[in-house]
PDB file of C-alpha atoms in Angstrom:
ATOM      1  CA  MET P  28     -88.830 -97.423 -28.976  1.00  0.00           C
ATOM      2  CA  SER P  29     -86.495-100.256 -28.077  1.00  0.00           C
ATOM      3  CA  SER P  30     -87.595-103.095 -25.811  1.00  0.00           C
ATOM      4  CA  LEU P  31     -85.153-101.935 -23.131  1.00  0.00           C
ATOM      5  CA  LYS P  32     -86.561 -98.396 -23.157  1.00  0.00           C
ATOM      6  CA  VAL P  33     -90.137 -99.709 -22.918  1.00  0.00           C
ATOM      7  CA  ILE P  34     -89.281-101.943 -19.962  1.00  0.00           C
ATOM      8  CA  VAL P  35     -87.386 -99.146 -18.179  1.00  0.00           C
ATOM      9  CA  GLY P  36     -90.377 -96.851 -18.767  1.00  0.00           C
ATOM     10  CA  VAL P  37     -92.773 -99.403 -17.284  1.00  0.00           C
ATOM     11  CA  LEU P  38     -90.631 -99.794 -14.176  1.00  0.00           C
ATOM     12  CA  ALA P  39     -90.271 -96.010 -13.748  1.00  0.00           C
ATOM     13  CA  ALA P  40     -94.024 -95.505 -14.099  1.00  0.00           C
ATOM     14  CA  GLY P  41     -94.565 -98.249 -11.563  1.00  0.00           C
ATOM     15  CA  PHE P  42     -92.353 -96.579  -8.993  1.00  0.00           C
ATOM     16  CA  MET P  43     -94.103 -93.215  -9.498  1.00  0.00           C
ATOM     17  CA  LEU P  44     -97.567 -94.713  -9.230  1.00  0.00           C
ATOM     18  CA  SER P  45     -96.677 -96.654  -6.099  1.00  0.00           C
ATOM     19  CA  GLY P  46     -96.215 -93.393  -4.216  1.00  0.00           C
ATOM     20  CA  CYS P  47     -99.784 -92.155  -4.771  1.00  0.00           C
ATOM     21  CA  MET P  48    -101.966 -95.258  -4.970  1.00  0.00           C
ATOM     22  CA  GLN P  49    -104.908 -95.974  -2.724  1.00  0.00           C
ATOM     23  CA  ALA P  50    -104.696 -98.968  -0.416  1.00  0.00           C
ATOM     24  CA  THR P  51    -104.705-102.190  -2.387  1.00  0.00           C
ATOM     25  CA  HIS P  52    -105.105-105.872  -1.718  1.00  0.00           C
ATOM     26  CA  PHE P  53    -102.973-107.768  -4.208  1.00  0.00           C
ATOM     27  CA  GLU P  54    -104.410-111.030  -5.497  1.00  0.00           C
ATOM     28  CA  ALA P  55    -102.156-114.005  -6.170  1.00  0.00           C
ATOM     29  CA  THR P  56    -103.039-116.262  -9.094  1.00  0.00           C
ATOM     30  CA  ASN P  57    -104.887-119.373  -7.954  1.00  0.00           C
ATOM     31  CA  THR P  58    -103.792-122.037 -10.422  1.00  0.00           C
ATOM     32  CA  GLN P  59    -106.320-124.459  -8.942  1.00  0.00           C
ATOM     33  CA  ASN P  60    -108.937-122.540 -10.913  1.00  0.00           C
ATOM     34  CA  PHE P  61    -107.160-123.247 -14.217  1.00  0.00           C
ATOM     35  CA  LYS P  62    -108.662-125.807 -16.557  1.00  0.00           C
ATOM     36  CA  PRO P  63    -106.522-128.815 -17.550  1.00  0.00           C
ATOM     37  CA  LYS P  64    -105.891-127.252 -20.978  1.00  0.00           C
ATOM     38  CA  ASP P  65    -104.710-124.028 -19.304  1.00  0.00           C
ATOM     39  CA  LYS P  66    -102.196-125.910 -17.177  1.00  0.00           C
ATOM     40  CA  GLU P  67    -101.030-127.937 -20.178  1.00  0.00           C
ATOM     41  CA  LEU P  68    -100.474-124.969 -22.496  1.00  0.00           C
ATOM     42  CA  LEU P  69     -99.042-122.605 -19.884  1.00  0.00           C
ATOM     43  CA  ALA P  70     -96.487-125.283 -19.024  1.00  0.00           C
ATOM     44  CA  LYS P  71     -95.324-125.158 -22.655  1.00  0.00           C
ATOM     45  CA  ILE P  72     -94.661-121.435 -22.917  1.00  0.00           C
ATOM     46  CA  ARG P  73     -91.361-120.429 -24.490  1.00  0.00           C
ATOM     47  CA  TYR P  74     -91.512-116.749 -23.555  1.00  0.00           C
ATOM     48  CA  GLU P  75     -89.987-115.483 -20.310  1.00  0.00           C
ATOM     49  CA  ASN P  76     -92.810-115.120 -17.782  1.00  0.00           C
ATOM     50  CA  THR P  77     -91.501-111.777 -16.517  1.00  0.00           C
ATOM     51  CA  PRO P  78     -93.036-110.689 -13.182  1.00  0.00           C
ATOM     52  CA  VAL P  79     -95.350-107.678 -13.527  1.00  0.00           C
ATOM     53  CA  ALA P  80     -94.242-104.498 -11.717  1.00  0.00           C
ATOM     54  CA  GLU P  81     -96.076-104.269  -8.378  1.00  0.00           C
ATOM     55  CA  PRO P  82     -98.393-101.320  -9.230  1.00  0.00           C
ATOM     56  CA  PHE P  83     -99.689-103.308 -12.227  1.00  0.00           C
ATOM     57  CA  ARG P  84    -100.327-106.551 -10.383  1.00  0.00           C
ATOM     58  CA  ARG P  85    -103.927-107.715 -10.067  1.00  0.00           C
ATOM     59  CA  ALA P  86    -105.477-106.149  -6.965  1.00  0.00           C
ATOM     60  CA  ILE P  87    -108.793-105.367  -5.297  1.00  0.00           C
ATOM     61  CA  VAL P  88    -109.059-101.598  -4.884  1.00  0.00           C
ATOM     62  CA  ASP P  89    -111.519 -98.942  -3.780  1.00  0.00           C
ATOM     63  CA  TYR P  90    -113.569 -97.796  -6.775  1.00  0.00           C
ATOM     64  CA  HIS P  91    -114.825 -94.214  -6.902  1.00  0.00           C
ATOM     65  CA  ARG P  92    -116.676 -94.185 -10.229  1.00  0.00           C
ATOM     66  CA  LYS P  93    -120.364 -94.823 -10.977  1.00  0.00           C
ATOM     67  CA  GLU P  94    -120.349 -97.722 -13.449  1.00  0.00           C
ATOM     68  CA  SER P  95    -122.542-100.692 -12.524  1.00  0.00           C
ATOM     69  CA  PRO P  96    -121.086-103.820 -10.937  1.00  0.00           C
ATOM     70  CA  GLY P  97    -120.181-106.345 -13.615  1.00  0.00           C
ATOM     71  CA  SER P  98    -118.969-103.726 -16.103  1.00  0.00           C
ATOM     72  CA  ILE P  99    -115.426-103.112 -17.311  1.00  0.00           C
ATOM     73  CA  VAL P 100    -113.631 -99.751 -17.450  1.00  0.00           C
ATOM     74  CA  VAL P 101    -110.334 -99.335 -19.307  1.00  0.00           C
ATOM     75  CA  ASP P 102    -108.041 -96.466 -18.292  1.00  0.00           C
ATOM     76  CA  SER P 103    -105.501 -96.511 -21.112  1.00  0.00           C
ATOM     77  CA  ASP P 104    -103.586 -93.490 -19.787  1.00  0.00           C
ATOM     78  CA  ASN P 105    -102.666 -95.302 -16.583  1.00  0.00           C
ATOM     79  CA  HIS P 106    -102.602 -98.835 -18.070  1.00  0.00           C
ATOM     80  CA  TYR P 107    -105.378-100.255 -15.920  1.00  0.00           C
ATOM     81  CA  LEU P 108    -108.508-102.299 -16.553  1.00  0.00           C
ATOM     82  CA  TYR P 109    -111.156-102.327 -13.809  1.00  0.00           C
ATOM     83  CA  TYR P 110    -113.781-105.012 -13.301  1.00  0.00           C
ATOM     84  CA  VAL P 111    -116.422-103.290 -11.174  1.00  0.00           C
ATOM     85  CA  MET P 112    -117.751-105.116  -8.124  1.00  0.00           C
ATOM     86  CA  ASP P 113    -120.347-104.348  -5.451  1.00  0.00           C
ATOM     87  CA  GLY P 114    -119.589-102.249  -2.395  1.00  0.00           C
ATOM     88  CA  GLY P 115    -117.372 -99.611  -3.995  1.00  0.00           C
ATOM     89  CA  LYS P 116    -114.675-102.106  -4.977  1.00  0.00           C
ATOM     90  CA  ALA P 117    -113.117-103.237  -8.244  1.00  0.00           C
ATOM     91  CA  ILE P 118    -110.544-105.721  -9.435  1.00  0.00           C
ATOM     92  CA  ARG P 119    -107.767-103.745 -11.083  1.00  0.00           C
ATOM     93  CA  TYR P 120    -105.562-105.397 -13.701  1.00  0.00           C
ATOM     94  CA  GLY P 121    -102.414-103.973 -15.286  1.00  0.00           C
ATOM     95  CA  ILE P 122    -102.622-103.880 -19.088  1.00  0.00           C
ATOM     96  CA  THR P 123    -100.714-103.162 -22.276  1.00  0.00           C
ATOM     97  CA  VAL P 124    -102.545-100.728 -24.570  1.00  0.00           C
ATOM     98  CA  GLY P 125    -102.200 -99.350 -28.075  1.00  0.00           C
ATOM     99  CA  GLU P 126     -99.710 -96.683 -29.012  1.00  0.00           C
ATOM    100  CA  GLU P 127    -101.210 -93.189 -29.129  1.00  0.00           C
ATOM    101  CA  ALA P 128    -101.578 -93.206 -32.918  1.00  0.00           C
ATOM    102  CA  MET P 129    -103.643 -96.387 -32.739  1.00  0.00           C
ATOM    103  CA  ALA P 130    -105.510 -95.728 -29.482  1.00  0.00           C
ATOM    104  CA  TRP P 131    -109.303 -95.868 -29.373  1.00  0.00           C
ATOM    105  CA  SER P 132    -112.116 -95.059 -26.983  1.00  0.00           C
ATOM    106  CA  GLY P 133    -115.838 -95.562 -26.650  1.00  0.00           C
ATOM    107  CA  ILE P 134    -118.475 -97.872 -25.209  1.00  0.00           C
ATOM    108  CA  ALA P 135    -118.897-101.449 -26.383  1.00  0.00           C
ATOM    109  CA  LYS P 136    -120.192-104.813 -25.246  1.00  0.00           C
ATOM    110  CA  VAL P 137    -118.495-108.182 -25.071  1.00  0.00           C
ATOM    111  CA  GLY P 138    -119.990-109.819 -28.168  1.00  0.00           C
ATOM    112  CA  SER P 139    -118.163-113.151 -28.091  1.00  0.00           C
ATOM    113  CA  MET P 140    -115.560-114.950 -25.990  1.00  0.00           C
ATOM    114  CA  THR P 141    -112.969-117.605 -26.802  1.00  0.00           C
ATOM    115  CA  GLU P 142    -110.574-119.749 -24.808  1.00  0.00           C
ATOM    116  CA  TRP P 143    -107.101-120.076 -26.384  1.00  0.00           C
ATOM    117  CA  PRO P 144    -108.139-118.245 -29.563  1.00  0.00           C
ATOM    118  CA  ALA P 145    -106.550-118.368 -32.976  1.00  0.00           C
ATOM    119  CA  TRP P 146    -105.246-115.079 -34.354  1.00  0.00           C
ATOM    120  CA  HIS P 147    -106.481-113.684 -37.672  1.00  0.00           C
ATOM    121  CA  PRO P 148    -104.370-110.530 -38.196  1.00  0.00           C
ATOM    122  CA  THR P 149    -105.937-107.620 -40.038  1.00  0.00           C
ATOM    123  CA  PRO P 150    -104.449-106.614 -43.414  1.00  0.00           C
ATOM    124  CA  GLY P 151    -102.856-103.625 -41.671  1.00  0.00           C
ATOM    125  CA  GLU P 152    -101.153-105.860 -39.111  1.00  0.00           C
ATOM    126  CA  ILE P 153     -99.964-108.263 -41.804  1.00  0.00           C
ATOM    127  CA  SER P 154     -98.408-105.384 -43.726  1.00  0.00           C
ATOM    128  CA  ARG P 155     -97.000-103.579 -40.695  1.00  0.00           C
ATOM    129  CA  LEU P 156     -95.745-106.555 -38.682  1.00  0.00           C
ATOM    130  CA  GLY P 157     -94.950-109.091 -41.383  1.00  0.00           C
ATOM    131  CA  VAL P 158     -97.068-111.783 -39.701  1.00  0.00           C
ATOM    132  CA  PRO P 159     -98.917-114.659 -41.409  1.00  0.00           C
ATOM    133  CA  THR P 160    -102.624-114.509 -42.174  1.00  0.00           C
ATOM    134  CA  TYR P 161    -103.401-117.095 -39.461  1.00  0.00           C
ATOM    135  CA  VAL P 162    -101.740-118.136 -36.204  1.00  0.00           C
ATOM    136  CA  ALA P 163    -103.020-121.299 -34.521  1.00  0.00           C
ATOM    137  CA  PRO P 164    -104.052-121.319 -30.847  1.00  0.00           C
ATOM    138  CA  GLY P 165    -101.399-122.099 -28.290  1.00  0.00           C
ATOM    139  CA  PRO P 166     -98.878-120.710 -25.816  1.00  0.00           C
ATOM    140  CA  ASP P 167     -96.932-118.831 -28.529  1.00  0.00           C
ATOM    141  CA  ASN P 168    -100.001-117.146 -30.025  1.00  0.00           C
ATOM    142  CA  PRO P 169    -100.008-113.359 -29.353  1.00  0.00           C
ATOM    143  CA  MET P 170    -103.720-113.577 -28.421  1.00  0.00           C
ATOM    144  CA  GLY P 171    -102.799-115.649 -25.387  1.00  0.00           C
ATOM    145  CA  SER P 172    -105.110-117.699 -23.204  1.00  0.00           C
ATOM    146  CA  ARG P 173    -108.404-115.850 -23.608  1.00  0.00           C
ATOM    147  CA  ALA P 174    -110.061-113.295 -25.881  1.00  0.00           C
ATOM    148  CA  MET P 175    -113.123-111.110 -25.321  1.00  0.00           C
ATOM    149  CA  TYR P 176    -114.311-109.534 -28.584  1.00  0.00           C
ATOM    150  CA  LEU P 177    -115.785-106.028 -28.398  1.00  0.00           C
ATOM    151  CA  TYR P 178    -118.905-105.164 -30.380  1.00  0.00           C
ATOM    152  CA  SER P 179    -120.614-101.821 -30.958  1.00  0.00           C
ATOM    153  CA  GLY P 180    -123.965-101.403 -32.700  1.00  0.00           C
ATOM    154  CA  GLY P 181    -124.095-105.157 -33.188  1.00  0.00           C
ATOM    155  CA  LYS P 182    -120.849-105.156 -35.215  1.00  0.00           C
ATOM    156  CA  ASP P 183    -117.379-106.437 -34.359  1.00  0.00           C
ATOM    157  CA  THR P 184    -115.109-103.439 -33.677  1.00  0.00           C
ATOM    158  CA  LEU P 185    -112.011-105.617 -34.360  1.00  0.00           C
ATOM    159  CA  PHE P 186    -110.738-104.696 -30.893  1.00  0.00           C
ATOM    160  CA  ARG P 187    -110.257-107.300 -28.199  1.00  0.00           C
ATOM    161  CA  ILE P 188    -109.328-107.766 -24.582  1.00  0.00           C
ATOM    162  CA  HIS P 189    -106.939-110.711 -24.609  1.00  0.00           C
ATOM    163  CA  GLY P 190    -103.906-112.404 -23.117  1.00  0.00           C
ATOM    164  CA  THR P 191    -100.318-111.925 -24.202  1.00  0.00           C
ATOM    165  CA  ASN P 192     -97.021-113.771 -24.624  1.00  0.00           C
ATOM    166  CA  GLN P 193     -95.157-110.536 -23.790  1.00  0.00           C
ATOM    167  CA  PRO P 194     -95.851-109.958 -20.080  1.00  0.00           C
ATOM    168  CA  GLU P 195     -92.810-107.679 -19.857  1.00  0.00           C
ATOM    169  CA  TYR P 196     -94.848-104.943 -21.582  1.00  0.00           C
ATOM    170  CA  ILE P 197     -97.696-104.791 -19.036  1.00  0.00           C
ATOM    171  CA  GLY P 198     -97.861-101.100 -18.113  1.00  0.00           C
ATOM    172  CA  ALA P 199     -96.682 -99.927 -21.559  1.00  0.00           C
ATOM    173  CA  SER P 200     -98.276 -98.642 -24.788  1.00  0.00           C
ATOM    174  CA  ILE P 201     -97.018-100.803 -27.629  1.00  0.00           C
ATOM    175  CA  SER P 202     -99.820-102.905 -29.082  1.00  0.00           C
ATOM    176  CA  SER P 203    -101.764-102.366 -32.281  1.00  0.00           C
ATOM    177  CA  GLY P 204    -104.752-101.100 -30.329  1.00  0.00           C
ATOM    178  CA  CYS P 205    -106.043-104.122 -28.432  1.00  0.00           C
ATOM    179  CA  ILE P 206    -105.980-104.444 -24.642  1.00  0.00           C
ATOM    180  CA  ARG P 207    -103.602-107.103 -23.328  1.00  0.00           C
ATOM    181  CA  LEU P 208    -103.405-108.757 -19.909  1.00  0.00           C
ATOM    182  CA  THR P 209    -101.082-111.457 -18.674  1.00  0.00           C
ATOM    183  CA  ASN P 210    -102.413-114.885 -19.599  1.00  0.00           C
ATOM    184  CA  GLU P 211    -103.164-115.551 -15.936  1.00  0.00           C
ATOM    185  CA  ASP P 212    -105.120-112.298 -15.564  1.00  0.00           C
ATOM    186  CA  ALA P 213    -106.951-112.933 -18.840  1.00  0.00           C
ATOM    187  CA  ILE P 214    -108.137-116.281 -17.475  1.00  0.00           C
ATOM    188  CA  ASP P 215    -109.278-114.604 -14.251  1.00  0.00           C
ATOM    189  CA  LEU P 216    -111.166-111.796 -16.011  1.00  0.00           C
ATOM    190  CA  TYR P 217    -112.728-114.210 -18.512  1.00  0.00           C
ATOM    191  CA  SER P 218    -114.183-116.248 -15.649  1.00  0.00           C
ATOM    192  CA  ARG P 219    -116.063-113.151 -14.428  1.00  0.00           C
ATOM    193  CA  VAL P 220    -117.266-111.732 -17.760  1.00  0.00           C
ATOM    194  CA  LYS P 221    -120.291-112.774 -19.805  1.00  0.00           C
ATOM    195  CA  ILE P 222    -121.690-111.991 -23.234  1.00  0.00           C
ATOM    196  CA  GLY P 223    -123.199-108.492 -23.088  1.00  0.00           C
ATOM    197  CA  THR P 224    -120.805-107.124 -20.440  1.00  0.00           C
ATOM    198  CA  ILE P 225    -120.432-103.353 -20.899  1.00  0.00           C
ATOM    199  CA  VAL P 226    -116.898-102.141 -21.642  1.00  0.00           C
ATOM    200  CA  VAL P 227    -116.113 -98.416 -21.244  1.00  0.00           C
ATOM    201  CA  VAL P 228    -112.780 -97.252 -22.671  1.00  0.00           C
ATOM    202  CA  LEU P 229    -111.836 -93.755 -21.583  1.00  0.00           C
ATOM    203  CA  GLU P 230    -110.595 -91.283 -24.167  1.00  0.00           C
ATOM    204  CA  PRO P 231    -106.819 -90.762 -24.441  1.00  0.00           C
ATOM    205  CA  LYS P 232    -105.569 -88.043 -22.092  1.00  0.00           C
ATOM    206  CA  HIS P 233    -108.693 -88.500 -19.941  1.00  0.00           C
ATOM    207  CA  GLY P 234    -107.339 -91.099 -17.534  1.00  0.00           C
ATOM    208  CA  ASP P 235    -109.012 -91.485 -14.175  1.00  0.00           C
ATOM    209  CA  SER P 236    -107.591 -91.466 -10.696  1.00  0.00           C
ATOM    210  CA  PRO P 237    -109.118 -91.247  -7.217  1.00  0.00           C
ATOM    211  CA  TYR P 238    -108.044 -87.591  -7.205  1.00  0.00           C
ATOM    212  CA  ASN P 239    -109.582 -86.526 -10.534  1.00  0.00           C
ATOM    213  CA  SER P 240    -112.918 -88.254 -11.048  1.00  0.00           C
ATOM    214  CA  ARG P 241    -114.541 -88.292 -14.484  1.00  0.00           C
ATOM    215  CA  LEU P 242    -117.615 -90.025 -15.887  1.00  0.00           C
ATOM    216  CA  ALA P 243    -117.060 -92.061 -19.043  1.00  0.00           C
ATOM    217  CA  LEU P 244    -120.655 -92.949 -19.834  1.00  0.00           C
ATOM    218  CA  GLN P 245    -121.084 -89.678 -21.752  1.00  0.00           C
ATOM    219  CA  GLY P 246    -119.518 -91.447 -24.706  1.00  0.00           C
ATOM    220  CA  GLY P 247    -116.157 -91.370 -26.386  1.00  0.00           C
ATOM    221  CA  GLY P 248    -114.277 -91.132 -29.612  1.00  0.00           C
ATOM    222  CA  GLY P 249    -115.985 -94.127 -31.206  1.00  0.00           C
ATOM    223  CA  PHE P 250    -114.345 -97.080 -32.904  1.00  0.00           C
ATOM    224  CA  PRO P 251    -112.252 -97.031 -36.048  1.00  0.00           C
ATOM    225  CA  SER P 252    -112.981 -99.738 -38.571  1.00  0.00           C
ATOM    226  CA  SER P 253    -109.738-101.688 -38.091  1.00  0.00           C
ATOM    227  CA  ASN P 254    -106.470-101.837 -36.127  1.00  0.00           C
TER     228      ASN P 254
END
């Protein structure tokens, strides 16, 4: 799919979703919470910081599911990540997710966390994308400003929640399987998460909405061994 088609698809999905969403309170990025290194590196970005379509902007929303406050739920179908709060609320972030052939689902924990991570592509990514074996941290690194590494059974699943230098794809399915947020949203989520945070990723074609409630804690499709 061409970049233009992906972007047009994101915008069309945004317009459709905006007609049936529950009331939301959009949250502007507070740059005063950024660390000096964040401000320094974000000022050096060379990608176009494309505004996210309104339905995928960070917002506080009513939350109808039963996960515990402090947990994360990823709805890949609808391109949302929820950070569950008290009082029936959640912070909802727009995300980029993996294409259907590389999608994954299951229950994991945040096993490690890194600010401005390096990127160590898997052999499959090196072969498929033609990228080097190592990309240093920085504003042009595809891992972005933050990375939260997902573990299952005490082992690294090789899937991450991380930032991106392609904000124009928030709301689309293009990545190699990992969950991407804007760099600003990745910084915000990272500040709320801790080691051991539960992450529930719903199965493909089982996306949630306030009108079709499902429970994810029954399990999922498990984790493949690599991207």
